[in-house]
PDB file of N, CA and C in Angstrom:
ATOM      1  N   MET A 564     -22.016  15.455 -60.821  1.00 74.00           N
ATOM      2  CA  MET A 564     -21.842  14.027 -60.630  1.00 74.00           C
ATOM      3  C   MET A 564     -22.334  13.321 -61.889  1.00 74.00           C
ATOM      4  N   SER A 565     -21.553  12.401 -62.379  1.00 88.00           N
ATOM      5  CA  SER A 565     -21.992  11.643 -63.545  1.00 88.00           C
ATOM      6  C   SER A 565     -22.993  10.574 -63.115  1.00 88.00           C
ATOM      7  N   THR A 566     -23.789  10.126 -64.058  1.00 89.00           N
ATOM      8  CA  THR A 566     -24.810   9.126 -63.762  1.00 89.00           C
ATOM      9  C   THR A 566     -24.729   7.990 -64.763  1.00 89.00           C
ATOM     10  N   THR A 567     -25.436   6.933 -64.471  1.00 93.00           N
ATOM     11  CA  THR A 567     -25.540   5.792 -65.362  1.00 93.00           C
ATOM     12  C   THR A 567     -26.942   5.210 -65.220  1.00 93.00           C
ATOM     13  N   THR A 568     -27.267   4.314 -66.085  1.00 94.00           N
ATOM     14  CA  THR A 568     -28.577   3.675 -66.038  1.00 94.00           C
ATOM     15  C   THR A 568     -28.424   2.265 -65.497  1.00 94.00           C
ATOM     16  N   MET A 569     -29.357   1.853 -64.661  1.00 93.00           N
ATOM     17  CA  MET A 569     -29.343   0.479 -64.170  1.00 93.00           C
ATOM     18  C   MET A 569     -30.773  -0.035 -64.123  1.00 93.00           C
ATOM     19  N   ARG A 570     -30.900  -1.321 -64.244  1.00 96.00           N
ATOM     20  CA  ARG A 570     -32.226  -1.934 -64.213  1.00 96.00           C
ATOM     21  C   ARG A 570     -32.604  -2.275 -62.774  1.00 96.00           C
ATOM     22  N   VAL A 571     -33.847  -1.983 -62.451  1.00 96.00           N
ATOM     23  CA  VAL A 571     -34.413  -2.406 -61.169  1.00 96.00           C
ATOM     24  C   VAL A 571     -35.766  -3.033 -61.475  1.00 96.00           C
ATOM     25  N   SER A 572     -36.237  -3.817 -60.552  1.00 98.00           N
ATOM     26  CA  SER A 572     -37.551  -4.438 -60.751  1.00 98.00           C
ATOM     27  C   SER A 572     -38.634  -3.361 -60.715  1.00 98.00           C
ATOM     28  N   GLN A 573     -39.759  -3.689 -61.278  1.00 98.00           N
ATOM     29  CA  GLN A 573     -40.895  -2.757 -61.266  1.00 98.00           C
ATOM     30  C   GLN A 573     -41.306  -2.455 -59.827  1.00 98.00           C
ATOM     31  N   LYS A 574     -41.246  -3.466 -58.979  1.00 98.00           N
ATOM     32  CA  LYS A 574     -41.591  -3.286 -57.564  1.00 98.00           C
ATOM     33  C   LYS A 574     -40.664  -2.256 -56.912  1.00 98.00           C
ATOM     34  N   THR A 575     -39.357  -2.374 -57.179  1.00 98.00           N
ATOM     35  CA  THR A 575     -38.392  -1.427 -56.617  1.00 98.00           C
ATOM     36  C   THR A 575     -38.646  -0.024 -57.146  1.00 98.00           C
ATOM     37  N   ARG A 576     -38.900   0.081 -58.436  1.00 98.00           N
ATOM     38  CA  ARG A 576     -39.178   1.385 -59.025  1.00 98.00           C
ATOM     39  C   ARG A 576     -40.415   2.008 -58.391  1.00 98.00           C
ATOM     40  N   ASN A 577     -41.458   1.209 -58.195  1.00 98.00           N
ATOM     41  CA  ASN A 577     -42.684   1.723 -57.577  1.00 98.00           C
ATOM     42  C   ASN A 577     -42.428   2.184 -56.147  1.00 98.00           C
ATOM     43  N   THR A 578     -41.634   1.412 -55.432  1.00 98.00           N
ATOM     44  CA  THR A 578     -41.296   1.790 -54.053  1.00 98.00           C
ATOM     45  C   THR A 578     -40.507   3.088 -54.039  1.00 98.00           C
ATOM     46  N   LEU A 579     -39.536   3.206 -54.936  1.00 98.00           N
ATOM     47  CA  LEU A 579     -38.752   4.440 -55.025  1.00 98.00           C
ATOM     48  C   LEU A 579     -39.644   5.633 -55.356  1.00 98.00           C
ATOM     49  N   GLN A 580     -40.552   5.431 -56.277  1.00 98.00           N
ATOM     50  CA  GLN A 580     -41.455   6.508 -56.673  1.00 98.00           C
ATOM     51  C   GLN A 580     -42.337   6.938 -55.497  1.00 98.00           C
ATOM     52  N   GLU A 581     -42.831   5.972 -54.747  1.00 99.00           N
ATOM     53  CA  GLU A 581     -43.659   6.274 -53.578  1.00 99.00           C
ATOM     54  C   GLU A 581     -42.853   7.020 -52.519  1.00 99.00           C
ATOM     55  N   LEU A 582     -41.647   6.545 -52.259  1.00 98.00           N
ATOM     56  CA  LEU A 582     -40.784   7.224 -51.290  1.00 98.00           C
ATOM     57  C   LEU A 582     -40.448   8.635 -51.753  1.00 98.00           C
ATOM     58  N   SER A 583     -40.225   8.792 -53.031  1.00 98.00           N
ATOM     59  CA  SER A 583     -39.919  10.103 -53.593  1.00 98.00           C
ATOM     60  C   SER A 583     -41.076  11.072 -53.374  1.00 98.00           C
ATOM     61  N   LYS A 584     -42.276  10.601 -53.614  1.00 99.00           N
ATOM     62  CA  LYS A 584     -43.465  11.444 -53.385  1.00 99.00           C
ATOM     63  C   LYS A 584     -43.591  11.816 -51.912  1.00 99.00           C
ATOM     64  N   ASP A 585     -43.396  10.828 -51.043  1.00 98.00           N
ATOM     65  CA  ASP A 585     -43.568  11.047 -49.604  1.00 98.00           C
ATOM     66  C   ASP A 585     -42.519  11.986 -49.023  1.00 98.00           C
ATOM     67  N   THR A 586     -41.286  11.889 -49.520  1.00 98.00           N
ATOM     68  CA  THR A 586     -40.180  12.635 -48.915  1.00 98.00           C
ATOM     69  C   THR A 586     -39.793  13.894 -49.673  1.00 98.00           C
ATOM     70  N   GLY A 587     -40.175  13.961 -50.944  1.00 98.00           N
ATOM     71  CA  GLY A 587     -39.744  15.091 -51.762  1.00 98.00           C
ATOM     72  C   GLY A 587     -38.323  14.933 -52.281  1.00 98.00           C
ATOM     73  N   MET A 588     -37.727  13.795 -51.998  1.00 98.00           N
ATOM     74  CA  MET A 588     -36.367  13.517 -52.484  1.00 98.00           C
ATOM     75  C   MET A 588     -36.455  12.873 -53.862  1.00 98.00           C
ATOM     76  N   THR A 589     -35.368  12.992 -54.619  1.00 97.00           N
ATOM     77  CA  THR A 589     -35.339  12.304 -55.903  1.00 97.00           C
ATOM     78  C   THR A 589     -35.126  10.814 -55.666  1.00 97.00           C
ATOM     79  N   MET A 590     -35.538  10.021 -56.632  1.00 97.00           N
ATOM     80  CA  MET A 590     -35.325   8.577 -56.519  1.00 97.00           C
ATOM     81  C   MET A 590     -33.832   8.273 -56.435  1.00 97.00           C
ATOM     82  N   GLN A 591     -33.015   9.034 -57.156  1.00 96.00           N
ATOM     83  CA  GLN A 591     -31.567   8.833 -57.110  1.00 96.00           C
ATOM     84  C   GLN A 591     -31.032   9.094 -55.708  1.00 96.00           C
ATOM     85  N   ASP A 592     -31.486  10.184 -55.068  1.00 97.00           N
ATOM     86  CA  ASP A 592     -31.028  10.480 -53.706  1.00 97.00           C
ATOM     87  C   ASP A 592     -31.455   9.392 -52.726  1.00 97.00           C
ATOM     88  N   ILE A 593     -32.658   8.869 -52.903  1.00 98.00           N
ATOM     89  CA  ILE A 593     -33.131   7.787 -52.033  1.00 98.00           C
ATOM     90  C   ILE A 593     -32.245   6.557 -52.206  1.00 98.00           C
ATOM     91  N   MET A 594     -31.935   6.213 -53.450  1.00 97.00           N
ATOM     92  CA  MET A 594     -31.060   5.058 -53.698  1.00 97.00           C
ATOM     93  C   MET A 594     -29.669   5.303 -53.125  1.00 97.00           C
ATOM     94  N   ASP A 595     -29.132   6.513 -53.310  1.00 97.00           N
ATOM     95  CA  ASP A 595     -27.808   6.834 -52.771  1.00 97.00           C
ATOM     96  C   ASP A 595     -27.779   6.645 -51.261  1.00 97.00           C
ATOM     97  N   ARG A 596     -28.806   7.158 -50.586  1.00 98.00           N
ATOM     98  CA  ARG A 596     -28.866   7.020 -49.127  1.00 98.00           C
ATOM     99  C   ARG A 596     -29.029   5.567 -48.701  1.00 98.00           C
ATOM    100  N   ALA A 597     -29.872   4.842 -49.415  1.00 98.00           N
ATOM    101  CA  ALA A 597     -30.102   3.434 -49.072  1.00 98.00           C
ATOM    102  C   ALA A 597     -28.825   2.620 -49.240  1.00 98.00           C
ATOM    103  N   ILE A 598     -28.097   2.873 -50.306  1.00 98.00           N
ATOM    104  CA  ILE A 598     -26.856   2.132 -50.547  1.00 98.00           C
ATOM    105  C   ILE A 598     -25.810   2.497 -49.508  1.00 98.00           C
ATOM    106  N   ALA A 599     -25.712   3.777 -49.152  1.00 99.00           N
ATOM    107  CA  ALA A 599     -24.761   4.191 -48.118  1.00 99.00           C
ATOM    108  C   ALA A 599     -25.116   3.550 -46.774  1.00 99.00           C
ATOM    109  N   ALA A 600     -26.402   3.497 -46.448  1.00 99.00           N
ATOM    110  CA  ALA A 600     -26.833   2.868 -45.190  1.00 99.00           C
ATOM    111  C   ALA A 600     -26.514   1.379 -45.197  1.00 99.00           C
ATOM    112  N   TYR A 601     -26.736   0.725 -46.328  1.00 99.00           N
ATOM    113  CA  TYR A 601     -26.429  -0.705 -46.444  1.00 99.00           C
ATOM    114  C   TYR A 601     -24.932  -0.943 -46.309  1.00 99.00           C
ATOM    115  N   GLN A 602     -24.141  -0.066 -46.885  1.00 99.00           N
ATOM    116  CA  GLN A 602     -22.686  -0.192 -46.782  1.00 99.00           C
ATOM    117  C   GLN A 602     -22.242  -0.044 -45.323  1.00 99.00           C
ATOM    118  N   ARG A 603     -22.799   0.942 -44.606  1.00 99.00           N
ATOM    119  CA  ARG A 603     -22.476   1.113 -43.178  1.00 99.00           C
ATOM    120  C   ARG A 603     -22.890  -0.111 -42.378  1.00 99.00           C
ATOM    121  N   GLN A 604     -24.076  -0.643 -42.678  1.00 99.00           N
ATOM    122  CA  GLN A 604     -24.566  -1.830 -41.977  1.00 99.00           C
ATOM    123  C   GLN A 604     -23.610  -3.001 -42.167  1.00 99.00           C
ATOM    124  N   ARG A 605     -23.155  -3.214 -43.389  1.00 99.00           N
ATOM    125  CA  ARG A 605     -22.225  -4.318 -43.661  1.00 99.00           C
ATOM    126  C   ARG A 605     -20.903  -4.120 -42.923  1.00 99.00           C
ATOM    127  N   LEU A 606     -20.420  -2.879 -42.863  1.00 99.00           N
ATOM    128  CA  LEU A 606     -19.187  -2.593 -42.136  1.00 99.00           C
ATOM    129  C   LEU A 606     -19.357  -2.924 -40.656  1.00 99.00           C
ATOM    130  N   LEU A 607     -20.476  -2.515 -40.076  1.00 98.00           N
ATOM    131  CA  LEU A 607     -20.716  -2.802 -38.661  1.00 98.00           C
ATOM    132  C   LEU A 607     -20.869  -4.294 -38.405  1.00 98.00           C
ATOM    133  N   GLU A 608     -21.535  -4.996 -39.307  1.00 98.00           N
ATOM    134  CA  GLU A 608     -21.671  -6.447 -39.161  1.00 98.00           C
ATOM    135  C   GLU A 608     -20.310  -7.128 -39.232  1.00 98.00           C
ATOM    136  N   ALA A 609     -19.461  -6.684 -40.152  1.00 98.00           N
ATOM    137  CA  ALA A 609     -18.118  -7.261 -40.271  1.00 98.00           C
ATOM    138  C   ALA A 609     -17.288  -6.947 -39.030  1.00 98.00           C
ATOM    139  N   THR A 610     -17.429  -5.729 -38.516  1.00 97.00           N
ATOM    140  CA  THR A 610     -16.707  -5.346 -37.302  1.00 97.00           C
ATOM    141  C   THR A 610     -17.171  -6.187 -36.121  1.00 97.00           C
ATOM    142  N   ASN A 611     -18.476  -6.359 -35.989  1.00 97.00           N
ATOM    143  CA  ASN A 611     -19.013  -7.193 -34.908  1.00 97.00           C
ATOM    144  C   ASN A 611     -18.527  -8.635 -35.019  1.00 97.00           C
ATOM    145  N   ALA A 612     -18.489  -9.160 -36.233  1.00 97.00           N
ATOM    146  CA  ALA A 612     -18.010 -10.530 -36.438  1.00 97.00           C
ATOM    147  C   ALA A 612     -16.536 -10.645 -36.062  1.00 97.00           C
ATOM    148  N   ALA A 613     -15.758  -9.629 -36.408  1.00 94.00           N
ATOM    149  CA  ALA A 613     -14.331  -9.655 -36.076  1.00 94.00           C
ATOM    150  C   ALA A 613     -14.125  -9.610 -34.562  1.00 94.00           C
ATOM    151  N   TYR A 614     -14.896  -8.771 -33.869  1.00 92.00           N
ATOM    152  CA  TYR A 614     -14.776  -8.713 -32.410  1.00 92.00           C
ATOM    153  C   TYR A 614     -15.263 -10.007 -31.762  1.00 92.00           C
ATOM    154  N   ALA A 615     -16.279 -10.631 -32.328  1.00 94.00           N
ATOM    155  CA  ALA A 615     -16.753 -11.915 -31.800  1.00 94.00           C
ATOM    156  C   ALA A 615     -15.671 -12.975 -31.952  1.00 94.00           C
ATOM    157  N   ALA A 616     -14.997 -12.977 -33.097  1.00 93.00           N
ATOM    158  CA  ALA A 616     -13.909 -13.932 -33.316  1.00 93.00           C
ATOM    159  C   ALA A 616     -12.765 -13.651 -32.350  1.00 93.00           C
ATOM    160  N   LEU A 617     -12.493 -12.372 -32.119  1.00 92.00           N
ATOM    161  CA  LEU A 617     -11.428 -11.990 -31.192  1.00 92.00           C
ATOM    162  C   LEU A 617     -11.762 -12.449 -29.775  1.00 92.00           C
ATOM    163  N   LYS A 618     -13.014 -12.335 -29.411  1.00 90.00           N
ATOM    164  CA  LYS A 618     -13.459 -12.760 -28.080  1.00 90.00           C
ATOM    165  C   LYS A 618     -13.230 -14.255 -27.878  1.00 90.00           C
ATOM    166  N   ASN A 619     -13.335 -15.023 -28.955  1.00 93.00           N
ATOM    167  CA  ASN A 619     -13.165 -16.476 -28.877  1.00 93.00           C
ATOM    168  C   ASN A 619     -11.723 -16.927 -29.044  1.00 93.00           C
ATOM    169  N   ASP A 620     -10.804 -15.978 -29.196  1.00 95.00           N
ATOM    170  CA  ASP A 620      -9.381 -16.303 -29.356  1.00 95.00           C
ATOM    171  C   ASP A 620      -8.601 -15.555 -28.277  1.00 95.00           C
ATOM    172  N   PRO A 621      -8.408 -16.181 -27.107  1.00 94.00           N
ATOM    173  CA  PRO A 621      -7.776 -15.491 -25.977  1.00 94.00           C
ATOM    174  C   PRO A 621      -6.401 -14.911 -26.305  1.00 94.00           C
ATOM    175  N   GLU A 622      -5.615 -15.619 -27.092  1.00 95.00           N
ATOM    176  CA  GLU A 622      -4.275 -15.125 -27.429  1.00 95.00           C
ATOM    177  C   GLU A 622      -4.364 -13.835 -28.249  1.00 95.00           C
ATOM    178  N   ALA A 623      -5.203 -13.839 -29.260  1.00 93.00           N
ATOM    179  CA  ALA A 623      -5.363 -12.643 -30.093  1.00 93.00           C
ATOM    180  C   ALA A 623      -5.964 -11.497 -29.280  1.00 93.00           C
ATOM    181  N   ARG A 624      -6.895 -11.833 -28.394  1.00 94.00           N
ATOM    182  CA  ARG A 624      -7.517 -10.799 -27.561  1.00 94.00           C
ATOM    183  C   ARG A 624      -6.477 -10.158 -26.648  1.00 94.00           C
ATOM    184  N   ASN A 625      -5.608 -10.965 -26.054  1.00 94.00           N
ATOM    185  CA  ASN A 625      -4.560 -10.421 -25.193  1.00 94.00           C
ATOM    186  C   ASN A 625      -3.608  -9.532 -25.980  1.00 94.00           C
ATOM    187  N   GLU A 626      -3.274  -9.937 -27.200  1.00 94.00           N
ATOM    188  CA  GLU A 626      -2.410  -9.100 -28.040  1.00 94.00           C
ATOM    189  C   GLU A 626      -3.059  -7.744 -28.299  1.00 94.00           C
ATOM    190  N   MET A 627      -4.358  -7.757 -28.582  1.00 92.00           N
ATOM    191  CA  MET A 627      -5.069  -6.511 -28.831  1.00 92.00           C
ATOM    192  C   MET A 627      -5.074  -5.627 -27.583  1.00 92.00           C
ATOM    193  N   LEU A 628      -5.318  -6.228 -26.431  1.00 93.00           N
ATOM    194  CA  LEU A 628      -5.340  -5.458 -25.189  1.00 93.00           C
ATOM    195  C   LEU A 628      -3.969  -4.870 -24.880  1.00 93.00           C
ATOM    196  N   GLU A 629      -2.911  -5.627 -25.153  1.00 94.00           N
ATOM    197  CA  GLU A 629      -1.556  -5.104 -24.957  1.00 94.00           C
ATOM    198  C   GLU A 629      -1.289  -3.931 -25.896  1.00 94.00           C
ATOM    199  N   GLU A 630      -1.721  -4.060 -27.141  1.00 94.00           N
ATOM    200  CA  GLU A 630      -1.524  -2.972 -28.100  1.00 94.00           C
ATOM    201  C   GLU A 630      -2.313  -1.736 -27.686  1.00 94.00           C
ATOM    202  N   ARG A 631      -3.531  -1.937 -27.214  1.00 92.00           N
ATOM    203  CA  ARG A 631      -4.330  -0.802 -26.735  1.00 92.00           C
ATOM    204  C   ARG A 631      -3.632  -0.094 -25.582  1.00 92.00           C
ATOM    205  N   ALA A 632      -3.038  -0.873 -24.688  1.00 91.00           N
ATOM    206  CA  ALA A 632      -2.348  -0.280 -23.540  1.00 91.00           C
ATOM    207  C   ALA A 632      -1.202   0.605 -24.011  1.00 91.00           C
ATOM    208  N   VAL A 633      -0.492   0.158 -25.033  1.00 91.00           N
ATOM    209  CA  VAL A 633       0.599   0.964 -25.588  1.00 91.00           C
ATOM    210  C   VAL A 633       0.035   2.256 -26.178  1.00 91.00           C
ATOM    211  N   TRP A 634      -1.034   2.149 -26.953  1.00 90.00           N
ATOM    212  CA  TRP A 634      -1.631   3.339 -27.557  1.00 90.00           C
ATOM    213  C   TRP A 634      -2.222   4.258 -26.493  1.00 90.00           C
ATOM    214  N   ASP A 635      -2.752   3.702 -25.410  1.00 87.00           N
ATOM    215  CA  ASP A 635      -3.331   4.524 -24.349  1.00 87.00           C
ATOM    216  C   ASP A 635      -2.297   5.456 -23.729  1.00 87.00           C
ATOM    217  N   MET A 636      -1.036   5.046 -23.749  1.00 83.00           N
ATOM    218  CA  MET A 636       0.023   5.906 -23.216  1.00 83.00           C
ATOM    219  C   MET A 636       0.115   7.214 -23.993  1.00 83.00           C
ATOM    220  N   THR A 637      -0.264   7.208 -25.251  1.00 82.00           N
ATOM    221  CA  THR A 637      -0.173   8.428 -26.057  1.00 82.00           C
ATOM    222  C   THR A 637      -1.249   9.440 -25.690  1.00 82.00           C
ATOM    223  N   LEU A 638      -2.249   9.017 -24.915  1.00 80.00           N
ATOM    224  CA  LEU A 638      -3.298   9.946 -24.522  1.00 80.00           C
ATOM    225  C   LEU A 638      -2.776  11.019 -23.581  1.00 80.00           C
ATOM    226  N   ASP A 639      -1.702  10.735 -22.891  1.00 75.00           N
ATOM    227  CA  ASP A 639      -1.100  11.697 -21.973  1.00 75.00           C
ATOM    228  C   ASP A 639       0.260  12.120 -22.514  1.00 75.00           C
ATOM    229  N   ASP A 640       0.279  12.553 -23.761  1.00 68.00           N
ATOM    230  CA  ASP A 640       1.555  12.890 -24.389  1.00 68.00           C
ATOM    231  C   ASP A 640       1.904  14.366 -24.282  1.00 68.00           C
ATOM    232  N   ALA A 641       1.145  15.123 -23.486  1.00 68.00           N
ATOM    233  CA  ALA A 641       1.414  16.532 -23.210  1.00 68.00           C
ATOM    234  C   ALA A 641       1.320  17.415 -24.443  1.00 68.00           C
ATOM    235  N   LEU A 642       0.599  16.996 -25.447  1.00 67.00           N
ATOM    236  CA  LEU A 642       0.426  17.842 -26.626  1.00 67.00           C
ATOM    237  C   LEU A 642      -0.698  18.853 -26.430  1.00 67.00           C
ATOM    238  N   GLY A 643      -1.414  18.733 -25.345  1.00 63.00           N
ATOM    239  CA  GLY A 643      -2.436  19.714 -25.026  1.00 63.00           C
ATOM    240  C   GLY A 643      -3.618  19.751 -25.974  1.00 63.00           C
ATOM    241  N   GLY A 644      -4.064  18.611 -26.405  1.00 61.00           N
ATOM    242  CA  GLY A 644      -5.252  18.559 -27.246  1.00 61.00           C
ATOM    243  C   GLY A 644      -5.029  18.940 -28.693  1.00 61.00           C
ATOM    244  N   VAL A 645      -3.796  18.919 -29.127  1.00 58.00           N
ATOM    245  CA  VAL A 645      -3.496  19.254 -30.528  1.00 58.00           C
ATOM    246  C   VAL A 645      -3.969  18.164 -31.428  1.00 58.00           C
TER     247      VAL A 645
END
């Protein structure tokens, strides 16, 4: 994997160093995991916001439910779990 250099605050560097000591992980691995977790969190927040908006729009919600009903028919398509 290629790498690059980026600036972080001294506080962040100290925190990374402390976490690295505590976990035995490299600072890079800690940052990679933290960024991946933050990315997942943002995706879930966006998904929740979209569902909240859908809940407040009865027409769009009904369209989604109708589409789900169509897709649900494929669950019994006799493919035998393929």
